PDB file of C-alpha atoms in Angstrom:
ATOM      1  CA  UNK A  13     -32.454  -4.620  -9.760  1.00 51.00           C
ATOM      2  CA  UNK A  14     -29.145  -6.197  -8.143  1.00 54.00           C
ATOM      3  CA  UNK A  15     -27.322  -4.690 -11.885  1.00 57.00           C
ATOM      4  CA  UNK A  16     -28.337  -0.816 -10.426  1.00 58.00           C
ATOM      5  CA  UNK A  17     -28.330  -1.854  -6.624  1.00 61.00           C
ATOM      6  CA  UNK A  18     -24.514  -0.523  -6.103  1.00 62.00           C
ATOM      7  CA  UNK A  19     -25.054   2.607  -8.418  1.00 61.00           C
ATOM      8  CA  UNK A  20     -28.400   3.517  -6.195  1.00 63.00           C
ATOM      9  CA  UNK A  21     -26.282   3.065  -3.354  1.00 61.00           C
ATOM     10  CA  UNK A  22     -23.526   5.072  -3.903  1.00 62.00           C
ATOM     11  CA  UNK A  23     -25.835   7.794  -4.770  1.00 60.00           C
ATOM     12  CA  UNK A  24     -27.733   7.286  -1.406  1.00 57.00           C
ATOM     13  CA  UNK A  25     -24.776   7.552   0.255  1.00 58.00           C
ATOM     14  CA  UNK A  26     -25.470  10.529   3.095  1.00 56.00           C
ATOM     15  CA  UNK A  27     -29.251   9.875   2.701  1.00 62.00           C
ATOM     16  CA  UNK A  28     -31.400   7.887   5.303  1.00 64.00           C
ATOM     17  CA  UNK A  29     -33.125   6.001   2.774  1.00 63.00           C
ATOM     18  CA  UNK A  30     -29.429   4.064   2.618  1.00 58.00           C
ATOM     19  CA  UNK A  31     -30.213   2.570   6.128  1.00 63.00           C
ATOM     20  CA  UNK A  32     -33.718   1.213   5.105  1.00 62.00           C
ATOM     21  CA  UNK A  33     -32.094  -0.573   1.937  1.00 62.00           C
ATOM     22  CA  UNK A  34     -29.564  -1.851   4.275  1.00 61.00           C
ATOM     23  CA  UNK A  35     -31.947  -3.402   6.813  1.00 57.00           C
ATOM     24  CA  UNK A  36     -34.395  -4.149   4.271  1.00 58.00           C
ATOM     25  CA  UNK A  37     -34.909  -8.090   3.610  1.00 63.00           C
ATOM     26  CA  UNK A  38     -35.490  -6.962  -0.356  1.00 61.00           C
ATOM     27  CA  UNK A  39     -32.185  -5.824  -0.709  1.00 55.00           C
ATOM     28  CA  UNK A  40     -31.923  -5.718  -4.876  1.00 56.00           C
ATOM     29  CA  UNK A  41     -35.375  -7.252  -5.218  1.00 57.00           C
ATOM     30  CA  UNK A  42     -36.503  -3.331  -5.546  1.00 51.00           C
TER      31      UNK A  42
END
């Protein structure tokens, strides 16, 4: 979902789950 990946992000902005997107290799396969 690389359409909803920025929205997601923005929302999981303060939130540790941000820094497990960021390092993950499936960035906006989730």
């Amino acid at each position: 979902m690389s359409t909803t990946m920025p929205s997601f992000k923005k929302t999981l902005n303060a939130k540790p789950v941000e820094l497990r997107y960021e390092a993950s290799p499936v960035e906006g396969e989730d």
